[in-house]
GROMACS .gro file of C-alpha atoms in nm:
model
  431
    1UNK     CA    1   8.857  14.293   9.874
    2UNK     CA    2   8.687  14.626   9.737
    3UNK     CA    3   8.397  14.565   9.512
    4UNK     CA    4   8.294  14.822   9.301
    5UNK     CA    5   7.946  14.902   9.108
    6UNK     CA    6   7.871  15.072   8.801
    7UNK     CA    7   7.590  15.285   8.808
    8UNK     CA    8   7.378  15.319   8.452
    9UNK     CA    9   7.091  15.529   8.486
   10UNK     CA   10   6.855  15.385   8.776
   11UNK     CA   11   7.059  15.039   8.701
   12UNK     CA   12   7.337  14.941   8.947
   13UNK     CA   13   7.543  14.659   8.865
   14UNK     CA   14   7.826  14.486   9.094
   15UNK     CA   15   7.874  14.250   9.407
   16UNK     CA   16   7.567  14.242   9.572
   17UNK     CA   17   7.318  14.354   9.315
   18UNK     CA   18   7.073  14.153   9.093
   19UNK     CA   19   7.241  14.014   8.744
   20UNK     CA   20   7.160  14.281   8.492
   21UNK     CA   21   7.005  14.163   8.150
   22UNK     CA   22   7.141  14.374   7.859
   23UNK     CA   23   7.047  14.350   7.454
   24UNK     CA   24   7.122  14.556   7.156
   25UNK     CA   25   6.903  14.693   6.891
   26UNK     CA   26   6.969  14.582   6.591
   27UNK     CA   27   6.804  14.872   6.372
   28UNK     CA   28   6.938  15.155   6.230
   29UNK     CA   29   6.977  15.417   6.509
   30UNK     CA   30   6.907  15.684   6.288
   31UNK     CA   31   6.553  15.530   6.235
   32UNK     CA   32   6.440  15.687   6.556
   33UNK     CA   33   6.095  15.539   6.505
   34UNK     CA   34   6.229  15.175   6.433
   35UNK     CA   35   6.470  15.214   6.694
   36UNK     CA   36   6.207  15.358   6.975
   37UNK     CA   37   5.948  15.081   6.879
   38UNK     CA   38   6.263  14.794   6.958
   39UNK     CA   39   6.347  14.974   7.270
   40UNK     CA   40   6.020  14.958   7.400
   41UNK     CA   41   5.970  14.611   7.291
   42UNK     CA   42   6.302  14.499   7.472
   43UNK     CA   43   6.186  14.705   7.777
   44UNK     CA   44   5.855  14.517   7.817
   45UNK     CA   45   6.026  14.175   7.753
   46UNK     CA   46   6.230  14.271   8.082
   47UNK     CA   47   6.557  14.408   7.932
   48UNK     CA   48   6.756  14.606   8.211
   49UNK     CA   49   7.009  14.806   8.017
   50UNK     CA   50   6.967  14.840   7.600
   51UNK     CA   51   7.246  14.936   7.371
   52UNK     CA   52   7.234  15.099   6.993
   53UNK     CA   53   7.518  15.156   6.781
   54UNK     CA   54   7.671  15.496   6.776
   55UNK     CA   55   7.901  15.521   6.478
   56UNK     CA   56   7.923  15.892   6.386
   57UNK     CA   57   7.804  16.219   6.530
   58UNK     CA   58   7.442  16.167   6.335
   59UNK     CA   59   7.409  15.867   6.557
   60UNK     CA   60   7.498  16.056   6.888
   61UNK     CA   61   7.206  16.298   6.788
   62UNK     CA   62   6.939  16.054   6.718
   63UNK     CA   63   7.014  15.851   7.050
   64UNK     CA   64   6.948  16.146   7.234
   65UNK     CA   65   6.611  16.199   7.040
   66UNK     CA   66   6.557  15.781   7.133
   67UNK     CA   67   6.627  15.872   7.467
   68UNK     CA   68   6.381  16.155   7.497
   69UNK     CA   69   6.098  16.009   7.308
   70UNK     CA   70   6.164  15.682   7.537
   71UNK     CA   71   6.173  15.908   7.873
   72UNK     CA   72   5.819  16.101   7.758
   73UNK     CA   73   5.671  15.741   7.740
   74UNK     CA   74   5.788  15.634   8.127
   75UNK     CA   75   6.078  15.433   7.972
   76UNK     CA   76   6.379  15.475   8.166
   77UNK     CA   77   6.572  15.166   8.081
   78UNK     CA   78   6.935  15.260   8.051
   79UNK     CA   79   7.081  15.329   7.684
   80UNK     CA   80   7.435  15.268   7.581
   81UNK     CA   81   7.618  15.421   7.303
   82UNK     CA   82   7.830  15.145   7.152
   83UNK     CA   83   8.127  15.308   6.978
   84UNK     CA   84   8.408  15.176   6.774
   85UNK     CA   85   8.725  15.345   6.689
   86UNK     CA   86   8.653  15.739   6.731
   87UNK     CA   87   8.724  15.891   7.075
   88UNK     CA   88   8.534  16.188   6.943
   89UNK     CA   89   8.216  16.005   6.860
   90UNK     CA   90   8.229  15.825   7.208
   91UNK     CA   91   8.309  16.196   7.386
   92UNK     CA   92   7.973  16.328   7.204
   93UNK     CA   93   7.792  16.018   7.347
   94UNK     CA   94   7.909  16.033   7.681
   95UNK     CA   95   7.679  16.351   7.684
   96UNK     CA   96   7.338  16.159   7.573
   97UNK     CA   97   7.418  15.819   7.695
   98UNK     CA   98   7.323  15.675   8.042
   99UNK     CA   99   7.673  15.459   7.929
  100UNK     CA  100   7.937  15.417   7.661
  101UNK     CA  101   8.100  15.140   7.513
  102UNK     CA  102   8.435  15.161   7.377
  103UNK     CA  103   8.738  14.988   7.334
  104UNK     CA  104   9.003  15.264   7.417
  105UNK     CA  105   9.305  15.090   7.231
  106UNK     CA  106   9.145  15.154   6.885
  107UNK     CA  107   9.109  15.526   6.972
  108UNK     CA  108   9.472  15.545   6.793
  109UNK     CA  109   9.777  15.359   6.685
  110UNK     CA  110   9.956  15.586   6.898
  111UNK     CA  111   9.915  15.445   7.255
  112UNK     CA  112   9.981  15.795   7.438
  113UNK     CA  113   9.704  15.950   7.226
  114UNK     CA  114   9.475  15.677   7.270
  115UNK     CA  115   9.542  15.711   7.670
  116UNK     CA  116   9.482  16.104   7.629
  117UNK     CA  117   9.151  16.071   7.477
  118UNK     CA  118   9.049  15.767   7.734
  119UNK     CA  119   9.148  16.041   8.009
  120UNK     CA  120   8.945  16.314   7.827
  121UNK     CA  121   8.656  16.073   7.820
  122UNK     CA  122   8.656  15.956   8.168
  123UNK     CA  123   8.662  16.349   8.291
  124UNK     CA  124   8.296  16.392   8.055
  125UNK     CA  125   8.189  16.076   8.192
  126UNK     CA  126   8.228  16.204   8.558
  127UNK     CA  127   8.089  16.545   8.478
  128UNK     CA  128   7.742  16.397   8.334
  129UNK     CA  129   7.730  16.081   8.554
  130UNK     CA  130   7.789  15.847   8.251
  131UNK     CA  131   7.937  15.514   8.255
  132UNK     CA  132   8.179  15.321   8.067
  133UNK     CA  133   8.214  14.988   7.937
  134UNK     CA  134   8.579  14.876   7.857
  135UNK     CA  135   8.499  14.609   7.628
  136UNK     CA  136   8.767  14.357   7.441
  137UNK     CA  137   8.669  14.091   7.243
  138UNK     CA  138   8.915  13.822   7.131
  139UNK     CA  139   9.029  13.876   6.796
  140UNK     CA  140   9.035  14.271   6.831
  141UNK     CA  141   9.317  14.370   7.070
  142UNK     CA  142   9.610  14.526   6.823
  143UNK     CA  143   9.983  14.444   6.719
  144UNK     CA  144  10.073  14.610   7.003
  145UNK     CA  145   9.933  14.371   7.238
  146UNK     CA  146   9.910  14.063   7.007
  147UNK     CA  147  10.302  14.081   6.971
  148UNK     CA  148  10.371  14.064   7.291
  149UNK     CA  149  10.066  13.811   7.427
  150UNK     CA  150   9.964  13.663   7.115
  151UNK     CA  151   9.568  13.654   7.038
  152UNK     CA  152   9.492  13.461   7.403
  153UNK     CA  153   9.338  13.509   7.729
  154UNK     CA  154   9.646  13.665   7.867
  155UNK     CA  155   9.702  13.889   7.609
  156UNK     CA  156   9.318  14.020   7.662
  157UNK     CA  157   9.330  14.055   8.016
  158UNK     CA  158   9.639  14.262   8.024
  159UNK     CA  159   9.518  14.452   7.738
  160UNK     CA  160   9.227  14.539   7.970
  161UNK     CA  161   9.440  14.595   8.295
  162UNK     CA  162   9.591  14.894   8.149
  163UNK     CA  163   9.276  15.103   8.113
  164UNK     CA  164   9.142  14.952   8.462
  165UNK     CA  165   9.496  15.056   8.621
  166UNK     CA  166   9.476  15.395   8.439
  167UNK     CA  167   9.079  15.443   8.560
  168UNK     CA  168   9.235  15.379   8.927
  169UNK     CA  169   9.484  15.629   8.877
  170UNK     CA  170   9.227  15.908   8.723
  171UNK     CA  171   9.014  15.797   9.042
  172UNK     CA  172   8.703  15.738   8.759
  173UNK     CA  173   8.522  15.386   8.863
  174UNK     CA  174   8.213  15.374   8.738
  175UNK     CA  175   8.289  15.139   8.507
  176UNK     CA  176   8.223  14.768   8.347
  177UNK     CA  177   8.448  14.500   8.177
  178UNK     CA  178   8.361  14.291   7.939
  179UNK     CA  179   8.646  14.016   7.746
  180UNK     CA  180   8.405  13.814   7.502
  181UNK     CA  181   8.471  13.554   7.261
  182UNK     CA  182   8.251  13.317   7.026
  183UNK     CA  183   8.530  13.009   7.180
  184UNK     CA  184   8.314  12.946   7.495
  185UNK     CA  185   8.654  12.787   7.639
  186UNK     CA  186   8.881  13.103   7.556
  187UNK     CA  187   8.609  13.323   7.675
  188UNK     CA  188   8.559  13.165   8.044
  189UNK     CA  189   8.956  13.154   8.076
  190UNK     CA  190   8.975  13.544   7.993
  191UNK     CA  191   8.724  13.619   8.226
  192UNK     CA  192   8.863  13.400   8.485
  193UNK     CA  193   9.223  13.529   8.460
  194UNK     CA  194   9.061  13.863   8.487
  195UNK     CA  195   8.910  13.836   8.788
  196UNK     CA  196   9.238  13.661   8.984
  197UNK     CA  197   9.417  13.944   8.807
  198UNK     CA  198   9.186  14.237   8.927
  199UNK     CA  199   9.205  14.087   9.311
  200UNK     CA  200   9.606  14.007   9.229
  201UNK     CA  201   9.729  14.355   9.100
  202UNK     CA  202   9.426  14.620   9.176
  203UNK     CA  203   9.298  14.525   9.514
  204UNK     CA  204   8.960  14.576   9.354
  205UNK     CA  205   8.692  14.423   9.133
  206UNK     CA  206   8.481  14.592   8.863
  207UNK     CA  207   8.213  14.473   8.781
  208UNK     CA  208   8.191  14.207   8.438
  209UNK     CA  209   7.936  14.172   8.160
  210UNK     CA  210   7.954  13.856   8.045
  211UNK     CA  211   7.888  13.685   7.700
  212UNK     CA  212   7.956  13.471   7.410
  213UNK     CA  213   7.988  13.680   7.107
  214UNK     CA  214   7.847  13.583   6.783
  215UNK     CA  215   7.691  13.283   6.928
  216UNK     CA  216   7.465  13.235   6.622
  217UNK     CA  217   7.091  13.137   6.643
  218UNK     CA  218   6.858  12.841   6.717
  219UNK     CA  219   6.951  12.613   6.956
  220UNK     CA  220   7.322  12.619   6.898
  221UNK     CA  221   7.329  12.976   7.017
  222UNK     CA  222   7.128  12.876   7.352
  223UNK     CA  223   7.370  12.601   7.398
  224UNK     CA  224   7.673  12.789   7.354
  225UNK     CA  225   7.576  13.142   7.542
  226UNK     CA  226   7.445  12.904   7.848
  227UNK     CA  227   7.760  12.722   7.857
  228UNK     CA  228   7.997  13.000   7.841
  229UNK     CA  229   7.776  13.241   8.068
  230UNK     CA  230   7.669  12.970   8.312
  231UNK     CA  231   8.008  12.852   8.369
  232UNK     CA  232   8.101  13.170   8.508
  233UNK     CA  233   7.795  13.254   8.689
  234UNK     CA  234   7.815  12.888   8.864
  235UNK     CA  235   8.154  13.050   8.984
  236UNK     CA  236   8.030  13.372   9.124
  237UNK     CA  237   8.195  13.551   8.866
  238UNK     CA  238   7.974  13.813   8.644
  239UNK     CA  239   7.720  14.074   8.692
  240UNK     CA  240   7.554  14.148   8.416
  241UNK     CA  241   7.497  13.914   8.089
  242UNK     CA  242   7.409  13.956   7.725
  243UNK     CA  243   7.311  13.618   7.534
  244UNK     CA  244   7.415  13.720   7.182
  245UNK     CA  245   7.169  13.544   6.900
  246UNK     CA  246   7.112  13.617   6.555
  247UNK     CA  247   6.745  13.670   6.608
  248UNK     CA  248   6.516  13.947   6.720
  249UNK     CA  249   6.701  14.092   6.983
  250UNK     CA  250   6.372  14.056   7.239
  251UNK     CA  251   6.430  13.697   7.185
  252UNK     CA  252   6.772  13.716   7.386
  253UNK     CA  253   6.583  13.850   7.708
  254UNK     CA  254   6.398  13.530   7.831
  255UNK     CA  255   6.721  13.297   7.753
  256UNK     CA  256   6.928  13.584   7.984
  257UNK     CA  257   6.670  13.555   8.249
  258UNK     CA  258   6.666  13.181   8.235
  259UNK     CA  259   7.054  13.189   8.294
  260UNK     CA  260   6.996  13.434   8.588
  261UNK     CA  261   6.764  13.201   8.735
  262UNK     CA  262   6.977  12.886   8.692
  263UNK     CA  263   7.269  13.076   8.875
  264UNK     CA  264   7.055  13.067   9.183
  265UNK     CA  265   7.087  12.693   9.189
  266UNK     CA  266   7.361  12.504   9.351
  267UNK     CA  267   7.616  12.414   9.066
  268UNK     CA  268   7.621  12.040   8.986
  269UNK     CA  269   7.922  11.854   9.115
  270UNK     CA  270   8.239  11.872   8.844
  271UNK     CA  271   8.275  11.510   8.847
  272UNK     CA  272   7.908  11.433   8.813
  273UNK     CA  273   7.805  11.216   8.444
  274UNK     CA  274   7.450  11.182   8.505
  275UNK     CA  275   7.204  11.438   8.530
  276UNK     CA  276   6.802  11.420   8.590
  277UNK     CA  277   6.617  11.750   8.429
  278UNK     CA  278   6.261  11.876   8.410
  279UNK     CA  279   6.176  12.156   8.242
  280UNK     CA  280   5.864  12.317   8.116
  281UNK     CA  281   5.939  12.475   7.774
  282UNK     CA  282   6.188  12.379   7.554
  283UNK     CA  283   6.399  12.654   7.600
  284UNK     CA  284   6.404  12.657   7.941
  285UNK     CA  285   6.560  12.313   7.918
  286UNK     CA  286   6.874  12.382   7.678
  287UNK     CA  287   6.958  12.680   7.912
  288UNK     CA  288   6.927  12.423   8.234
  289UNK     CA  289   7.123  12.100   8.073
  290UNK     CA  290   7.400  12.368   7.960
  291UNK     CA  291   7.416  12.533   8.302
  292UNK     CA  292   7.417  12.190   8.487
  293UNK     CA  293   7.647  11.986   8.241
  294UNK     CA  294   7.868  12.235   8.050
  295UNK     CA  295   8.069  12.349   8.328
  296UNK     CA  296   8.227  12.027   8.378
  297UNK     CA  297   8.291  11.930   8.021
  298UNK     CA  298   8.429  12.266   7.938
  299UNK     CA  299   8.672  12.215   8.173
  300UNK     CA  300   8.770  11.871   8.058
  301UNK     CA  301   8.646  11.724   8.442
  302UNK     CA  302   8.392  11.454   8.235
  303UNK     CA  303   8.433  11.337   7.905
  304UNK     CA  304   8.033  11.210   7.888
  305UNK     CA  305   7.754  11.208   8.042
  306UNK     CA  306   7.399  11.030   8.034
  307UNK     CA  307   7.086  11.249   8.097
  308UNK     CA  308   6.702  11.147   8.131
  309UNK     CA  309   6.487  11.492   8.074
  310UNK     CA  310   6.131  11.584   8.040
  311UNK     CA  311   5.979  11.858   7.896
  312UNK     CA  312   5.641  11.977   7.980
  313UNK     CA  313   5.604  11.632   8.141
  314UNK     CA  314   5.693  11.493   7.812
  315UNK     CA  315   6.035  11.234   7.819
  316UNK     CA  316   6.273  11.348   7.593
  317UNK     CA  317   6.333  11.070   7.296
  318UNK     CA  318   6.684  10.899   7.247
  319UNK     CA  319   6.714  11.112   6.930
  320UNK     CA  320   6.647  11.460   7.099
  321UNK     CA  321   6.911  11.348   7.387
  322UNK     CA  322   7.140  11.273   7.159
  323UNK     CA  323   7.083  11.554   6.926
  324UNK     CA  324   7.091  11.787   7.258
  325UNK     CA  325   7.446  11.591   7.338
  326UNK     CA  326   7.571  11.686   7.003
  327UNK     CA  327   7.541  12.057   7.034
  328UNK     CA  328   7.621  12.047   7.405
  329UNK     CA  329   7.986  11.858   7.308
  330UNK     CA  330   8.028  12.106   7.065
  331UNK     CA  331   7.983  12.440   7.227
  332UNK     CA  332   8.211  12.266   7.512
  333UNK     CA  333   8.482  12.228   7.223
  334UNK     CA  334   8.493  11.866   7.301
  335UNK     CA  335   8.371  11.671   6.995
  336UNK     CA  336   8.299  11.835   6.678
  337UNK     CA  337   8.002  11.667   6.446
  338UNK     CA  338   7.895  11.954   6.232
  339UNK     CA  339   7.974  12.290   6.113
  340UNK     CA  340   8.066  12.578   6.395
  341UNK     CA  341   7.881  12.883   6.290
  342UNK     CA  342   8.010  13.215   6.445
  343UNK     CA  343   7.753  13.499   6.371
  344UNK     CA  344   7.699  13.842   6.498
  345UNK     CA  345   7.365  13.924   6.599
  346UNK     CA  346   7.329  14.238   6.362
  347UNK     CA  347   7.316  14.608   6.493
  348UNK     CA  348   7.259  14.922   6.298
  349UNK     CA  349   7.563  14.897   6.104
  350UNK     CA  350   7.407  14.569   5.942
  351UNK     CA  351   7.339  14.647   5.605
  352UNK     CA  352   7.170  14.296   5.504
  353UNK     CA  353   6.942  14.069   5.644
  354UNK     CA  354   7.181  13.865   5.876
  355UNK     CA  355   6.916  13.631   6.005
  356UNK     CA  356   6.807  13.515   5.669
  357UNK     CA  357   7.124  13.517   5.536
  358UNK     CA  358   7.275  13.310   5.848
  359UNK     CA  359   6.996  13.042   5.748
  360UNK     CA  360   7.079  13.020   5.390
  361UNK     CA  361   7.458  12.970   5.495
  362UNK     CA  362   7.347  12.655   5.735
  363UNK     CA  363   7.182  12.523   5.476
  364UNK     CA  364   7.468  12.515   5.219
  365UNK     CA  365   7.703  12.424   5.429
  366UNK     CA  366   7.551  12.146   5.665
  367UNK     CA  367   7.831  11.904   5.512
  368UNK     CA  368   8.135  12.066   5.687
  369UNK     CA  369   8.154  11.906   5.949
  370UNK     CA  370   8.424  12.040   6.220
  371UNK     CA  371   8.448  12.352   6.007
  372UNK     CA  372   8.437  12.670   6.169
  373UNK     CA  373   8.240  12.945   5.942
  374UNK     CA  374   8.171  13.299   6.023
  375UNK     CA  375   7.862  13.532   5.909
  376UNK     CA  376   7.963  13.851   6.007
  377UNK     CA  377   7.752  14.175   5.959
  378UNK     CA  378   7.988  14.428   5.897
  379UNK     CA  379   8.364  14.517   5.801
  380UNK     CA  380   8.395  14.718   6.163
  381UNK     CA  381   8.446  14.430   6.377
  382UNK     CA  382   8.355  14.106   6.173
  383UNK     CA  383   8.730  14.038   6.027
  384UNK     CA  384   8.860  14.107   6.402
  385UNK     CA  385   8.604  13.904   6.616
  386UNK     CA  386   8.578  13.602   6.404
  387UNK     CA  387   8.963  13.519   6.479
  388UNK     CA  388   8.849  13.147   6.550
  389UNK     CA  389   8.688  13.054   6.227
  390UNK     CA  390   8.815  12.885   5.915
  391UNK     CA  391   8.630  13.084   5.718
  392UNK     CA  392   8.415  13.412   5.649
  393UNK     CA  393   8.131  13.588   5.496
  394UNK     CA  394   8.162  13.963   5.575
  395UNK     CA  395   7.943  14.244   5.454
  396UNK     CA  396   8.088  14.537   5.281
  397UNK     CA  397   7.722  14.766   5.214
  398UNK     CA  398   7.644  14.825   4.894
  399UNK     CA  399   7.524  14.475   4.805
  400UNK     CA  400   7.898  14.326   4.809
  401UNK     CA  401   8.085  14.108   5.049
  402UNK     CA  402   8.411  13.973   5.137
  403UNK     CA  403   8.471  13.653   5.160
  404UNK     CA  404   8.772  13.513   5.408
  405UNK     CA  405   8.994  13.219   5.452
  406UNK     CA  406   9.114  13.227   5.816
  407UNK     CA  407   9.204  13.592   5.871
  408UNK     CA  408   9.284  13.683   5.497
  409UNK     CA  409   9.020  13.862   5.281
  410UNK     CA  410   9.035  13.587   4.946
  411UNK     CA  411   8.773  13.785   4.729
  412UNK     CA  412   8.610  14.103   4.771
  413UNK     CA  413   8.335  14.280   4.649
  414UNK     CA  414   8.120  14.003   4.560
  415UNK     CA  415   7.738  14.070   4.512
  416UNK     CA  416   7.560  13.952   4.788
  417UNK     CA  417   7.302  13.717   4.530
  418UNK     CA  418   7.674  13.501   4.454
  419UNK     CA  419   7.802  13.505   4.837
  420UNK     CA  420   7.675  13.188   4.976
  421UNK     CA  421   7.731  12.994   4.650
  422UNK     CA  422   8.125  13.137   4.644
  423UNK     CA  423   8.168  13.036   5.012
  424UNK     CA  424   8.082  12.662   4.950
  425UNK     CA  425   8.304  12.668   4.641
  426UNK     CA  426   8.583  12.810   4.878
  427UNK     CA  427   8.523  12.554   5.161
  428UNK     CA  428   8.515  12.263   4.910
  429UNK     CA  429   8.834  12.389   4.725
  430UNK     CA  430   8.988  12.460   5.113
  431UNK     CA  431   8.932  12.119   5.280
   0.00000   0.00000   0.00000
């Protein structure tokens, strides 16, 4: 088996290399001062790779200035341009970023045109030493794939394999792959299938970027991320990770680093039902316990478990243990005792305070146990990536939002100040 590596600036990811920790700025990329400051904070927190939204040519120019400013300060953390839809923007970004994140299927509705643009992009990346991340998320596959395979792990894998096979034909291998989903089971199954398929059909392994997309915030966001990412890391799958929290991006770094540390531990037996965990902090407990117990629950090897735990020497109360168990069961898709929140972490495209809004939604909808509610920052990938949600709140910009029932927009142009109330009314009318 041939294991490939991906070089992003001074960071190399792949088999035999340390798992790299990533995050993404939630600043407007055009706000160079704010973006430089956040990159500085992320680098100081131990972030190995930083991504910034790069939706247009102005953002490409700004990204170049951000890189120059950081390098002048001695900060060489690689920067990734996050590009959606525009092949021309991707081509330009490849000349200034260390890496470009794309979904090449979005380059054109005409697949032949998309392939032509992708080939041109790989050539520019080759000339500039720029890496690529091919990122396909659950809910953003496009009709060409879903009409054949559905919006499934198989569909995700077949879609990305087309591009990896093309990379092989072109002789371009400086590539990382991601297949993210907000559903931990879909996410784990997609990566496992891709891992097997690369081995069977390519005879080589491209590095994998792991993440549970739109994981949310607080305990549940950390638990959901630890379950999805940790399940794969425990099987030796994954080369770089990003914990997506609807919080300050700096908060993602210690969680990811704890997951990286946990991956060095021997995994618990898949039929183990009794666990004892000692942790120095609450965050360490959440990550460690989710990593140890989550995989067996996610795959149905166990249905319940007992847990004793201490945090900084204090034993968890029965109530604390049960609250954690409820959250872990829900993250593993085994038992739903509260609403399920699917929330993007926010980025430069988000035109409202998504962290504050998520808290408002959670406070207003706590009664709807088992209902999946999405809070998405923008229209670019929000509707697609909330594929698993029953209801959605998506920012339009200009102080307006759209509410979704399933995949259908049912209320458009709602003033943001009325959005949460209208969402609650929509859910109550529908369930």
